[in-house]
Each structure stands twice: as structure tokens, then as C-alpha cells.
C-alpha atoms as a printed R data frame, in Angstrom:
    type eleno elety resid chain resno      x       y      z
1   ATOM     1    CA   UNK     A     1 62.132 102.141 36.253
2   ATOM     2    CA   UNK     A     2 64.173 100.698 33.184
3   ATOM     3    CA   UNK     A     3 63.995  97.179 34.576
4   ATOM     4    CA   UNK     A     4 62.597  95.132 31.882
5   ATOM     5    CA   UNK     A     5 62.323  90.756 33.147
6   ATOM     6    CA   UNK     A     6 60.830  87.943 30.468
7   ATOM     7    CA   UNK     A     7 60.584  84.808 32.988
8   ATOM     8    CA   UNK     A     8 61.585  81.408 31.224
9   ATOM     9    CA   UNK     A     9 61.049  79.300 34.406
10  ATOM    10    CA   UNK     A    10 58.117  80.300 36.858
11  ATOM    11    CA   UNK     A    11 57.832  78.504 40.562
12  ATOM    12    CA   UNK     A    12 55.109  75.686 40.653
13  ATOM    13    CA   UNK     A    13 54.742  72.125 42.856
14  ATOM    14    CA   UNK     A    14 57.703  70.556 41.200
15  ATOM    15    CA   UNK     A    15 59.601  73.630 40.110
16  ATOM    16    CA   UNK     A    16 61.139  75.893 43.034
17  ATOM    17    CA   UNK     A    17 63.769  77.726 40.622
18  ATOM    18    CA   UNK     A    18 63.436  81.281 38.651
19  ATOM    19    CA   UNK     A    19 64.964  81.779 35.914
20  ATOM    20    CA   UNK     A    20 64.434  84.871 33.602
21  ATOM    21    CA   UNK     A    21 66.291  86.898 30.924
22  ATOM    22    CA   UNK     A    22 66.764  90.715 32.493
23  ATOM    23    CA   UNK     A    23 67.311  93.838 30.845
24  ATOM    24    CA   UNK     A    24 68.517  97.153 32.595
25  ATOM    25    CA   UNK     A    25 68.351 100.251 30.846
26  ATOM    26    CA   UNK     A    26 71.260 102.681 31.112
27  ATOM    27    CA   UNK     A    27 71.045 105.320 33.818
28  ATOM    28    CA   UNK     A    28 74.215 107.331 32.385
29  ATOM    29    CA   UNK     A    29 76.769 106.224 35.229
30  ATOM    30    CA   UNK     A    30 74.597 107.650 38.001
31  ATOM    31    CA   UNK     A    31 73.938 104.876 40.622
32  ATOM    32    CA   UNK     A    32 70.236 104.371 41.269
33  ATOM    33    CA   UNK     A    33 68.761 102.599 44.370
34  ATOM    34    CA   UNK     A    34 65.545 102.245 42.782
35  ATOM    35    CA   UNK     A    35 66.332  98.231 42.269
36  ATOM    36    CA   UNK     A    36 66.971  97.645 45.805
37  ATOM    37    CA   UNK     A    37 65.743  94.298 46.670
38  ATOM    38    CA   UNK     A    38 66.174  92.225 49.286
39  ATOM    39    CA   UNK     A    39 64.945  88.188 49.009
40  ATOM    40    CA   UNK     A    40 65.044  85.162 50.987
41  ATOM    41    CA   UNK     A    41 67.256  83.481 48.018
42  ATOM    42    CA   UNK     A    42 70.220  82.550 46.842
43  ATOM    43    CA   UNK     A    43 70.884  84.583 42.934
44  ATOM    44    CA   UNK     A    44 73.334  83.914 40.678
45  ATOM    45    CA   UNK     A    45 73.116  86.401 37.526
46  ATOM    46    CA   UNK     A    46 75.238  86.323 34.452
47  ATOM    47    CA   UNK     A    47 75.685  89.164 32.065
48  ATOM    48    CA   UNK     A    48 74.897  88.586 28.192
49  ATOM    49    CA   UNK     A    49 75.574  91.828 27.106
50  ATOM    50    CA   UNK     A    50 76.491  95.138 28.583
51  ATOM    51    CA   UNK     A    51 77.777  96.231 31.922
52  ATOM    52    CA   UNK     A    52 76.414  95.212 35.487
53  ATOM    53    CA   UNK     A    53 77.077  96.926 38.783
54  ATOM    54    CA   UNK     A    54 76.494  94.543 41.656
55  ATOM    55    CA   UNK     A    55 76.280  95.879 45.550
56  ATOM    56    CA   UNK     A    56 75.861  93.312 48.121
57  ATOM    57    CA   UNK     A    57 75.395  94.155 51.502
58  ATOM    58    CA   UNK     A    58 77.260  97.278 52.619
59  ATOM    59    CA   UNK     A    59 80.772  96.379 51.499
60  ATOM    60    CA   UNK     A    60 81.051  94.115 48.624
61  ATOM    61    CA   UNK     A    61 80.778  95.562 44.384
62  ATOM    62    CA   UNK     A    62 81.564  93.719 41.588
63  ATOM    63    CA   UNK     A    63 81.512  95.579 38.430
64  ATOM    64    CA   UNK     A    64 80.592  92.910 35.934
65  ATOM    65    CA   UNK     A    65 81.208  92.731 31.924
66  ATOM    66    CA   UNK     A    66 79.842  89.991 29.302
67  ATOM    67    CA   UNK     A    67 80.608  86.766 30.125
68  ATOM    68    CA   UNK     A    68 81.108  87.571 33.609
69  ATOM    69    CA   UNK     A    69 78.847  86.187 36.623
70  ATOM    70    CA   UNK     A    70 78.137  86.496 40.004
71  ATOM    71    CA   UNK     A    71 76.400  84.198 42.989
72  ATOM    72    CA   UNK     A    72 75.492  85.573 46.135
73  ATOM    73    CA   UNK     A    73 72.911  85.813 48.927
74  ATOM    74    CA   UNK     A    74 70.135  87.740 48.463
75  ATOM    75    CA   UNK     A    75 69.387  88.390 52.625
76  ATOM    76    CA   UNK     A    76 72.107  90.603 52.622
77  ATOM    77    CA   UNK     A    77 70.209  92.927 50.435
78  ATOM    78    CA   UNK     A    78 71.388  93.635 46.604
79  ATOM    79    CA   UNK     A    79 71.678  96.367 44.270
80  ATOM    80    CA   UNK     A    80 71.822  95.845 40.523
81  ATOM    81    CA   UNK     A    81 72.612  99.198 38.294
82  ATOM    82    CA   UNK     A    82 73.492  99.954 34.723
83  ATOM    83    CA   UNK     A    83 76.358 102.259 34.777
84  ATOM    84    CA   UNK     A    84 77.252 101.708 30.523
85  ATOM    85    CA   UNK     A    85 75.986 103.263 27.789
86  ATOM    86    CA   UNK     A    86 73.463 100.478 26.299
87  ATOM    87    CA   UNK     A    87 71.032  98.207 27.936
88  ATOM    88    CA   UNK     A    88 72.398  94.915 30.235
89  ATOM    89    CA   UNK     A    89 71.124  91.947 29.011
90  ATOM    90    CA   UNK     A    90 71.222  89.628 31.677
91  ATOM    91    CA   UNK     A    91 70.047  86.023 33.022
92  ATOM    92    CA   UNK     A    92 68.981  85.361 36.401
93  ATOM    93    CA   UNK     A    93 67.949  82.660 38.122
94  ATOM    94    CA   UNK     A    94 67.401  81.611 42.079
95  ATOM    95    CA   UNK     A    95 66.513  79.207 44.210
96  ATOM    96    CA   UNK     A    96 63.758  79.439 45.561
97  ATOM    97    CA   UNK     A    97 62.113  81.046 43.101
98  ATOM    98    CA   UNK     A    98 61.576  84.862 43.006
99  ATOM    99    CA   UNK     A    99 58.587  86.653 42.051
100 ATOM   100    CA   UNK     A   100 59.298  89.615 40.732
């Protein structure tokens, strides 16, 4: 799949965040639906290193770069692809917590 997540923050009785660091492998600019999630959360990911392309719902992309971020609703259904030539490093977190 390519999707590689190392959770920092996991869900418990006084915790009800996620946080993890993410990594997406490259899929050599060829969008792949195979990360298609949708969650009953509110995400917010920032991109360490790499490239990030971000579909939410139907009509809204934001091609992100390092340093950039995003925040959105996860209901409306999300999907996160690689389109550079090395792996995205990113960090994630939502509220509530995702388990992935």
C-alpha cells in the first residue's frame, strides 16, 4: 500500500486525540484511491518533507509542500496521495482519535 503510520499519541479515557508521524511512498504522479478514507473526525495534517496531494470531498485539492498544512473534515471523505519523487513525511493528528 506504501502507507507507512508510527502513532505518538493513541486514544485512551483521558486522551481522545491521534497523533502520528505518516509516511507515503511515491506512486510516480499516478493518483491512487487506495487511501480513501472516510472518518467521523476532524484532521489536520502537516507535511515534514515531500509533497502531499489532498482531495476532500468531490471538489476541493490542495497540493501541499514542506511546511505547508491543511485542516479539514474528515465526513466529507479524503484522499491523501504522493505525487513526488521521494517519500512524504507527514504528521497527523485528529480529534477524536483515529484508529488506523
Amino acid at each position: 500500500l506504501g502507507v507507512r503510520i508510527k502513532s505518538a499519541l493513541f486514544p485512551s479515557a483521558v486522551n481522545a486525540y491521534h497523533l502520528s508521524e505518516m509516511y507515503l511512498e511515491p506512486k510516480g504522479g499516478i493518483r491512487r484511491a487506495s487511501w480513501k478514507r472516510t472518518d467521523e473526525a476532524m484532521i489536520a495534517v502537516h507535511v515534514e518533507d515531500g509533497e502531499l496531494l489532498v482531495e476532500v470531498g468531490k471538489n476541493r485539492k490542495a497540493m501541499l509542500t514542506q511546511g505547508e498544512s491543511v485542516y479539514f473534515d474528515g465526513r466529507l471523505g479524503y484522499i491523501f496521495t504522493n505525487s513526488g519523487e521521494k517519500p512524504a513525511k507527514l504528521l497527523a493528528a485528529t480529534y477524536p482519535a483515529l484508529i488506523f
